Coordinates of C-alpha atoms and ligand atoms in Angstrom, one line a residue:
M298 CA -0.1 0.0 0.0
K299 CA 1.5 3.4 -1.0
N300 CA 2.0 5.7 1.9
Y301 CA 1.7 9.6 2.2
D302 CA 2.0 12.1 4.6
I303 CA -0.8 14.1 3.0
V304 CA -3.6 13.2 0.7
I305 CA -5.6 16.1 -1.1
A306 CA -9.1 15.1 -2.1
G307 CA -9.8 17.5 -5.1
G308 CA -7.2 19.2 -7.5
G309 CA -9.3 22.3 -8.1
M310 CA -8.4 25.9 -7.3
V311 CA -7.8 25.5 -3.6
G312 CA -6.4 21.7 -3.7
S313 CA -4.0 22.7 -6.3
S314 CA -2.9 25.6 -4.5
L315 CA -2.5 23.8 -1.3
A316 CA -0.2 21.2 -3.0
L317 CA 2.1 24.0 -4.3
A318 CA 2.1 25.7 -0.9
L319 CA 3.2 22.5 0.9
A320 CA 6.0 21.8 -1.7
P321 CA 8.9 23.4 0.5
L322 CA 8.0 21.0 3.4
G323 CA 9.2 17.9 1.6
L324 CA 6.3 15.9 2.6
R325 CA 4.9 13.1 0.5
T326 CA 1.8 14.3 -0.8
A327 CA -0.9 13.0 -3.2
I328 CA -3.8 14.9 -5.1
V329 CA -6.9 12.8 -6.1
E330 CA -8.9 14.7 -8.8
P331 CA -11.6 13.1 -11.1
V332 CA -11.6 15.5 -13.9
P333 CA -8.6 16.4 -15.9
R334 CA -7.8 20.2 -16.0
A335 CA -7.9 20.5 -19.8
S336 CA -11.4 18.8 -19.9
G337 CA -14.3 20.9 -20.8
Q338 CA -16.1 19.4 -17.8
Q339 CA -13.6 20.6 -15.2
P340 CA -15.6 22.3 -12.5
S341 CA -13.2 24.6 -11.0
F342 CA -10.7 25.7 -13.9
D343 CA -13.6 26.8 -16.2
D344 CA -14.4 30.2 -18.0
R345 CA -15.2 32.2 -14.9
S346 CA -13.1 35.0 -14.0
T347 CA -12.0 35.3 -10.4
A348 CA -11.0 38.5 -8.5
L349 CA -7.9 37.7 -6.6
S350 CA -7.5 39.7 -3.3
R351 CA -4.3 41.3 -1.8
S352 CA -3.9 38.2 0.5
T353 CA -4.1 35.7 -2.4
Q354 CA -1.5 38.0 -4.3
R355 CA 0.9 37.7 -1.4
M356 CA 0.4 33.8 -1.2
F357 CA 1.2 33.5 -4.9
E358 CA 4.3 35.6 -4.4
A359 CA 5.3 33.3 -1.7
T360 CA 4.8 30.2 -3.7
G361 CA 6.6 31.6 -6.6
I362 CA 3.8 31.7 -9.3
W363 CA 2.8 35.5 -8.8
D364 CA 4.8 36.5 -12.0
A365 CA 3.0 34.1 -14.2
V366 CA -0.4 34.9 -12.7
V367 CA 0.0 38.5 -12.8
A368 CA 1.2 38.3 -16.6
A369 CA -2.3 37.0 -17.4
A370 CA -4.2 39.1 -14.9
T371 CA -5.8 42.7 -15.0
P372 CA -5.5 44.8 -12.0
I373 CA -8.4 46.6 -10.4
T374 CA -7.6 50.1 -9.1
N375 CA -11.1 51.3 -8.5
I376 CA -14.4 49.7 -7.5
H377 CA -17.7 51.4 -8.1
V378 CA -20.8 50.0 -6.0
S379 CA -24.3 51.3 -6.8
D380 CA -27.9 50.1 -6.2
R381 CA -30.3 50.1 -9.1
G382 CA -33.0 52.5 -9.1
R383 CA -31.6 54.5 -6.1
F384 CA -29.2 57.6 -5.8
G385 CA -26.6 56.1 -3.4
F386 CA -23.4 54.7 -4.7
A387 CA -19.8 54.2 -3.3
H388 CA -16.1 54.1 -4.4
I389 CA -13.1 52.2 -3.2
D390 CA -9.8 53.6 -4.7
A391 CA -6.4 51.8 -4.7
G392 CA -4.6 55.2 -4.2
E393 CA -6.4 56.0 -0.9
Q394 CA -5.7 52.5 0.4
G395 CA -2.1 53.0 -0.4
V396 CA -1.9 50.0 -2.9
E397 CA -1.1 49.8 -6.5
A398 CA -4.4 47.6 -7.0
L399 CA -7.3 46.4 -4.9
G400 CA -7.2 43.0 -6.5
Y401 CA -6.5 41.4 -9.9
V402 CA -9.0 39.5 -12.2
V403 CA -7.7 36.1 -13.7
I404 CA -9.6 33.5 -15.7
N405 CA -9.8 30.3 -13.7
R406 CA -8.8 28.3 -16.9
V407 CA -5.6 30.4 -17.1
L408 CA -4.8 30.1 -13.3
G409 CA -5.2 26.4 -13.7
G410 CA -2.5 26.3 -16.4
V411 CA -0.1 28.2 -14.2
L412 CA -0.9 25.9 -11.1
Q413 CA -0.5 22.7 -13.1
E414 CA 2.8 23.9 -14.6
A415 CA 4.2 24.7 -11.2
L416 CA 2.9 21.3 -9.7
A417 CA 4.8 19.5 -12.5
G418 CA 8.0 20.7 -10.8
V419 CA 7.1 19.5 -7.2
A420 CA 9.2 16.5 -6.0
D421 CA 7.3 13.8 -3.8
L422 CA 3.9 14.7 -5.4
D423 CA 1.7 12.1 -7.0
I424 CA -1.2 13.5 -9.0
L425 CA -4.0 10.7 -9.4
C426 CA -6.1 11.9 -12.3
P427 CA -8.7 10.9 -13.3
A428 CA -9.4 9.3 -10.1
S429 CA -11.9 9.7 -7.1
I430 CA -11.9 8.9 -3.6
E431 CA -14.6 6.3 -2.8
A432 CA -14.0 5.6 0.9
A433 CA -12.0 7.2 3.7
T434 CA -11.4 5.2 6.9
P435 CA -9.5 7.3 9.6
G436 CA -7.8 5.2 12.3
A437 CA -5.5 6.1 15.3
D438 CA -2.4 6.6 13.2
G439 CA -3.6 7.1 9.7
V440 CA -6.3 7.2 7.2
T441 CA -7.1 4.4 4.6
V442 CA -8.4 6.1 1.4
T443 CA -10.0 4.0 -1.4
V444 CA -9.1 5.5 -4.8
G445 CA -11.2 4.6 -7.8
Q446 CA -9.3 4.8 -11.0
Q447 CA -10.2 3.3 -14.5
G448 CA -12.6 0.9 -12.9
D449 CA -10.0 -0.3 -10.2
A450 CA -10.1 0.5 -6.7
E451 CA -6.7 0.7 -4.7
D452 CA -6.1 1.5 -1.0
I453 CA -3.6 4.3 -0.1
R454 CA -2.6 5.5 3.5
C455 CA -1.9 9.0 4.8
K456 CA -1.5 10.7 8.1
L457 CA -3.8 13.6 7.0
L458 CA -6.5 13.6 4.6
V459 CA -7.6 17.2 3.2
A460 CA -11.0 17.7 1.7
A461 CA -10.7 20.2 -1.0
D462 CA -13.5 18.5 -3.0
G463 CA -15.8 21.5 -3.4
A464 CA -19.1 22.6 -1.9
N465 CA -20.8 19.0 -2.1
S466 CA -17.7 17.4 -0.7
A467 CA -18.0 13.6 -0.6
V468 CA -15.1 13.2 1.7
R469 CA -16.7 15.7 4.4
E470 CA -19.7 13.1 4.2
M471 CA -17.4 10.1 4.4
V472 CA -15.7 11.4 7.5
G473 CA -19.1 12.2 9.2
I474 CA -19.1 16.0 9.2
G475 CA -22.4 17.4 8.5
A476 CA -23.2 20.6 6.4
S477 CA -26.0 23.0 6.1
K478 CA -27.1 24.2 2.5
V479 CA -29.4 26.9 1.8
A480 CA -30.5 27.7 -1.8
Y481 CA -30.7 31.4 -2.8
D482 CA -32.9 30.6 -5.5
Q483 CA -30.6 32.6 -7.9
R484 CA -28.3 31.7 -10.8
A485 CA -25.1 33.4 -11.6
I486 CA -24.7 34.0 -15.4
I487 CA -21.2 34.5 -16.5
G488 CA -19.6 35.5 -19.7
N489 CA -17.8 38.4 -21.4
L490 CA -18.6 41.3 -23.6
L491 CA -17.1 44.4 -25.1
P492 CA -18.3 47.9 -23.8
E493 CA -18.3 51.1 -26.0
I494 CA -16.1 52.8 -23.1
P495 CA -13.2 50.9 -22.0
I496 CA -13.5 49.5 -18.6
R497 CA -9.7 49.9 -18.0
N498 CA -9.1 48.9 -14.4
R499 CA -12.4 49.7 -12.9
A500 CA -14.6 46.9 -11.4
F501 CA -18.5 47.6 -11.0
E502 CA -20.9 46.0 -8.8
R503 CA -24.6 47.0 -9.2
F504 CA -27.0 45.5 -6.5
T505 CA -30.8 44.9 -8.0
D506 CA -33.8 43.5 -6.3
D507 CA -33.0 40.1 -8.0
G508 CA -29.3 39.8 -7.3
P509 CA -26.1 41.8 -8.0
L510 CA -24.4 42.4 -11.4
A511 CA -20.5 42.6 -11.5
M512 CA -18.4 43.9 -14.3
L513 CA -14.8 43.1 -14.1
P514 CA -11.8 44.0 -16.3
V515 CA -10.5 41.0 -18.1
A516 CA -7.7 40.6 -20.8
D517 CA -8.0 42.1 -24.4
G518 CA -10.0 45.1 -23.2
R519 CA -12.9 43.0 -22.6
T520 CA -15.3 43.0 -19.5
G521 CA -16.3 39.8 -17.6
F522 CA -19.8 39.7 -16.2
V523 CA -21.3 38.1 -13.2
W524 CA -25.0 38.6 -13.5
V525 CA -27.1 37.2 -10.7
V526 CA -30.7 36.7 -11.8
A527 CA -33.7 35.1 -10.0
E528 CA -34.0 31.3 -10.5
R529 CA -37.5 31.9 -12.0
D530 CA -36.0 34.1 -14.9
A531 CA -32.7 32.0 -15.5
E532 CA -34.0 29.7 -18.2
R533 CA -35.5 32.5 -20.1
I534 CA -32.5 34.8 -20.0
L535 CA -30.2 32.1 -20.9
A536 CA -32.3 31.4 -24.0
L537 CA -32.1 34.9 -25.4
D538 CA -30.1 35.7 -28.4
D539 CA -27.0 38.0 -28.1
A540 CA -28.9 41.1 -29.0
A541 CA -31.7 40.5 -26.6
F542 CA -29.4 39.4 -23.8
L543 CA -27.3 42.6 -24.4
G544 CA -30.4 44.7 -24.0
E545 CA -31.7 43.3 -20.8
L546 CA -28.2 43.6 -19.4
Q547 CA -27.8 47.1 -20.5
E548 CA -31.0 48.0 -18.9
I549 CA -29.9 46.6 -15.6
F550 CA -26.3 48.1 -15.8
G551 CA -27.2 51.6 -17.3
K552 CA -24.8 53.6 -19.4
R553 CA -21.7 54.0 -17.3
L554 CA -19.7 51.8 -19.8
G555 CA -21.6 53.1 -23.0
R556 CA -23.1 50.5 -25.3
L557 CA -22.5 47.0 -24.3
T558 CA -21.6 44.8 -27.4
Q559 CA -20.2 41.4 -28.5
V560 CA -21.2 39.1 -25.9
G561 CA -19.5 35.7 -25.8
K562 CA -20.6 32.2 -24.5
R563 CA -22.8 32.2 -21.4
S564 CA -22.7 29.7 -18.6
A565 CA -24.8 29.6 -15.3
Y566 CA -24.3 28.5 -11.7
P567 CA -27.0 27.8 -9.3
L568 CA -26.1 29.6 -6.1
S569 CA -26.3 28.5 -2.5
L570 CA -24.7 29.0 0.9
S571 CA -23.0 25.8 2.3
K572 CA -21.4 25.6 5.8
A573 CA -19.6 22.6 7.3
I574 CA -20.6 22.2 11.0
R575 CA -17.0 21.4 11.9
L576 CA -13.8 22.0 10.1
T577 CA -12.0 18.8 11.2
A578 CA -12.6 15.0 11.9
R579 CA -10.1 12.5 13.0
R580 CA -7.1 13.0 10.8
T581 CA -9.1 15.1 8.3
V582 CA -9.6 18.8 7.6
L583 CA -11.8 20.9 5.3
V584 CA -10.5 23.6 3.2
G585 CA -12.1 25.9 0.6
N586 CA -15.6 25.4 -0.7
A587 CA -15.8 22.0 1.2
A588 CA -15.8 24.2 4.4
H589 CA -17.8 27.0 3.0
G590 CA -19.4 27.7 -0.3
L591 CA -20.3 31.4 -0.5
H592 CA -22.6 33.7 -2.7
P593 CA -20.0 35.2 -5.5
A594 CA -21.5 38.8 -4.5
A595 CA -18.3 39.8 -2.5
A596 CA -15.9 37.7 -4.8
Q597 CA -14.5 36.2 -1.7
G598 CA -15.0 32.4 -1.9
F599 CA -11.6 31.4 -3.4
N600 CA -9.6 34.2 -1.4
L601 CA -11.1 32.8 1.8
G602 CA -10.2 29.2 0.7
L603 CA -6.7 30.3 0.1
R604 CA -6.5 31.7 3.7
D605 CA -7.6 28.3 4.9
V606 CA -4.7 26.9 3.1
A607 CA -2.3 29.3 4.3
A608 CA -3.3 28.6 7.9
L609 CA -3.1 24.9 7.5
C610 CA 0.4 25.2 6.1
D611 CA 1.5 27.4 9.0
C612 CA 0.2 24.9 11.4
I613 CA 2.0 22.1 9.6
A614 CA 5.2 24.0 9.1
D615 CA 5.1 24.9 12.8
A616 CA 4.7 21.3 13.9
R617 CA 7.5 20.2 11.5
D618 CA 9.8 22.9 13.0
E619 CA 9.1 22.0 16.7
A620 CA 9.8 18.2 15.9
G621 CA 13.0 19.4 14.0
G622 CA 12.4 17.7 10.6
P623 CA 10.0 15.7 8.5
A624 CA 9.4 12.9 11.2
F625 CA 6.2 14.5 12.5
D626 CA 2.6 13.9 12.4
P627 CA 0.7 16.2 10.1
G628 CA -2.6 14.7 11.2
A629 CA -1.9 15.1 15.1
P630 CA -5.1 16.2 16.9
D631 CA -3.5 19.3 18.4
L632 CA -2.4 20.5 14.9
L633 CA -6.0 20.1 13.6
A634 CA -7.4 22.0 16.5
R635 CA -5.1 24.8 16.1
Y636 CA -6.1 25.0 12.4
A637 CA -10.0 24.8 13.2
D638 CA -9.6 27.6 16.2
W639 CA -7.6 29.8 13.8
R640 CA -10.1 29.7 10.9
R641 CA -13.4 29.9 12.5
G642 CA -13.5 33.6 12.9
D643 CA -12.4 34.5 9.4
Q644 CA -14.7 32.2 7.9
Q645 CA -17.8 33.1 9.9
K646 CA -17.2 36.7 9.4
L647 CA -17.2 36.3 5.7
V648 CA -20.0 33.9 5.6
H649 CA -22.3 36.5 7.6
F650 CA -20.9 39.5 5.4
T651 CA -21.7 37.9 2.1
D652 CA -25.0 36.4 3.1
G653 CA -25.9 39.7 4.8
L654 CA -25.0 41.6 1.7
V655 CA -27.1 39.4 -0.4
R656 CA -30.2 39.7 1.8
L657 CA -29.9 43.4 2.5
F658 CA -29.6 44.3 -1.1
G659 CA -32.3 41.7 -2.2
D660 CA -35.0 43.2 0.0
S661 CA -36.9 46.0 -1.2
R662 CA -39.2 46.6 1.7
P663 CA -39.2 49.8 3.4
P664 CA -37.1 51.1 5.2
L665 CA -34.4 48.9 3.8
P666 CA -33.7 50.7 0.4
A667 CA -33.4 54.2 2.2
L668 CA -30.9 52.6 4.7
R669 CA -28.9 51.2 1.9
N670 CA -28.7 54.6 0.3
A671 CA -27.7 56.3 3.7
G672 CA -25.2 53.3 4.1
M673 CA -23.5 53.8 0.7
L674 CA -23.3 57.5 1.2
A675 CA -21.7 57.1 4.5
F676 CA -19.4 54.7 3.1
D677 CA -18.4 57.1 0.2
L678 CA -18.0 60.0 2.7
V679 CA -16.3 58.5 5.7
P680 CA -12.9 57.3 4.5
G681 CA -12.4 55.2 7.8
I682 CA -15.3 52.9 6.9
R683 CA -14.1 52.5 3.5
K684 CA -10.5 51.6 4.7
A685 CA -11.9 48.9 7.3
F686 CA -13.9 47.4 4.5
A687 CA -11.2 47.4 2.1
R688 CA -8.9 45.7 4.4
H689 CA -11.5 42.8 4.9
T690 CA -12.0 42.4 1.0
M691 CA -8.4 42.6 0.5
G692 CA -8.0 39.6 3.1
L693 CA -5.6 41.8 5.3
A694 CA -7.8 41.8 8.6
G695 CA -7.1 39.8 11.6
R696 CA -4.1 37.6 12.3
L697 CA -2.5 36.5 9.0
P698 CA -0.4 33.2 8.4
R699 CA 3.0 33.6 6.8
L700 CA 1.8 32.7 3.2
S701 CA -0.9 35.4 3.3
R702 CA 1.7 37.9 4.3
G703 CA 3.9 36.9 1.4
V704 CA 6.7 35.0 3.6
P705 CA 7.6 31.5 2.2
L706 CA 7.2 28.4 4.5
A707 CA 10.7 27.5 4.3
Ligands
LIG922 C1 -20.0 32.7 -10.7 C2 -19.0 32.5 -9.6 C3 -18.1 33.5 -9.5 C4 -17.1 33.6 -8.5 N1 -16.1 34.7 -8.4 C5 -15.3 34.5 -7.5 C6 -14.2 35.7 -7.3 O1 -14.2 36.5 -8.1 N2 -13.3 35.5 -6.2 C7 -13.4 34.6 -5.4 O2 -12.6 34.7 -4.3 N3 -14.1 33.6 -5.4 C8 -15.1 33.5 -6.4 N4 -15.9 32.4 -6.5 C9 -15.9 31.3 -5.7 C10 -14.7 30.2 -6.2 O3 -15.0 30.0 -7.6 C11 -14.8 29.0 -5.3 O4 -14.8 29.5 -4.0 C12 -13.5 28.2 -5.6 O5 -13.8 27.6 -6.9 C13 -13.5 26.9 -4.6 O6 -12.4 26.1 -5.0 P1 -12.4 24.9 -4.4 O7 -11.2 24.1 -5.0 O8 -12.5 24.8 -2.9 O9 -13.7 23.9 -5.0 P2 -14.1 23.6 -6.5 O10 -13.8 24.7 -7.4 O11 -15.5 23.1 -6.5 O12 -13.1 22.2 -6.9 C14 -13.3 21.0 -6.4 C15 -12.5 20.0 -7.0 O13 -12.9 18.8 -6.3 C16 -13.1 17.7 -7.3 N5 -13.8 16.6 -6.8 C17 -15.1 16.5 -6.6 N6 -15.5 15.3 -6.0 C18 -14.4 14.7 -5.6 C19 -14.1 13.5 -5.1 N7 -14.9 12.7 -4.7 N8 -12.8 13.2 -4.9 C20 -11.6 14.0 -5.2 N9 -12.0 15.1 -6.0 C21 -13.2 15.6 -6.2 C22 -13.6 18.5 -8.3 O14 -13.5 17.8 -9.7 C23 -13.0 19.9 -8.5 O15 -11.8 19.8 -9.3 C24 -16.9 32.4 -7.6 C25 -17.9 31.5 -7.7 C26 -18.9 31.6 -8.7 C27 -20.0 30.4 -8.8

């Protein structure tokens, strides 16, 4: 039976980033991933564009891939937030925050290519793909993991099993961690288009009664959009031809970018909030969407997942340093408890913030619209509020692990 220190279930955005972050520690690691990265069915590395926060940038700097990521990414220097049909709006500006960019937008498929190339150079890493985890049996000194690959099943052993297998995590269920899931009755329609007025380095978020619409700068002067629509309208909107689709989008967004033209292929994602009731079980931890699946309104799901990765790596690196070398137990109960204690606060804050944002802006009953206006004006007029908010969305609030500060593990 093959023995590993760590087995990572899921080689998506978070699982791949974790394997790369662990590389300097010289541990024997395996990723188990059912869908090859280049497949059109890959659920993580698809056509979506992701806004990367400052803490994610620092983490990618520390793991040595930032130069490749930034070469394919577009910086955001200004964010404009508005509420459809009301007068209030708010700005966040990179200069005011003393940073060169508030975040960077990268296409998931492109990020997947960068991660895969970097992983090819990692010693002691096995990537089992296409393969999936069929059973996980944690014991006192290790976990037996049954891996299904091309019709065969094989058992492997590890000291620590990491569930990075997404919001519907099978591993989470296998180790007996329950999760709550609440559907928002909304779908996010994503794609890109060409606006008459170049978006340059600006991002827009416009709240409507049915959900937010985000416009993000992507490569080649194009604008990526994430348009959240009510579930009852989703099929109709997806079936519209290009002109009719752009017409409806234009009506919601307004004229800030002039006429919207040349819309590309659209895809849709049903939206829900999922939360694991615990972050650890015996010799098992949850990271990324397996721990928390958020609404994309605040563009924070992946960034939050990477802070899970950074904290877990910190706990593992500390345990290794205390043991004076690689002969240590990465699945020890006190290490897992430290990870769970560390991550609970940040995760709960972001879950409440994102869910609260969706519910606040989705509610048109008085006096909420008036309060939203007052809130956005206050937000725009009082720099202190803006600064605190920007620090949270940049992922720089609270106690930060080494990687989120840009400090390599070794
Ligand atoms: C429309 C939209 C826009 C978004 N925009 C942003 C943004 O701008 N910024 C941001 O920070 N976040 C954003 N997010 C959230 C972000 O996409 C997710 O948080 C992120 O993809 C989570 O990564 P993950 O690796 O944890 O899970 P996933 O991306 O779901 O990957 C899970 C992986 O596990 C694999 N897997 C599944 N089952 C098994 C199994 N049994 N065994 C092994 N592997 C398995 C899957 O094939 C997949 O590769 C957005 C989400 C949506 C829907």
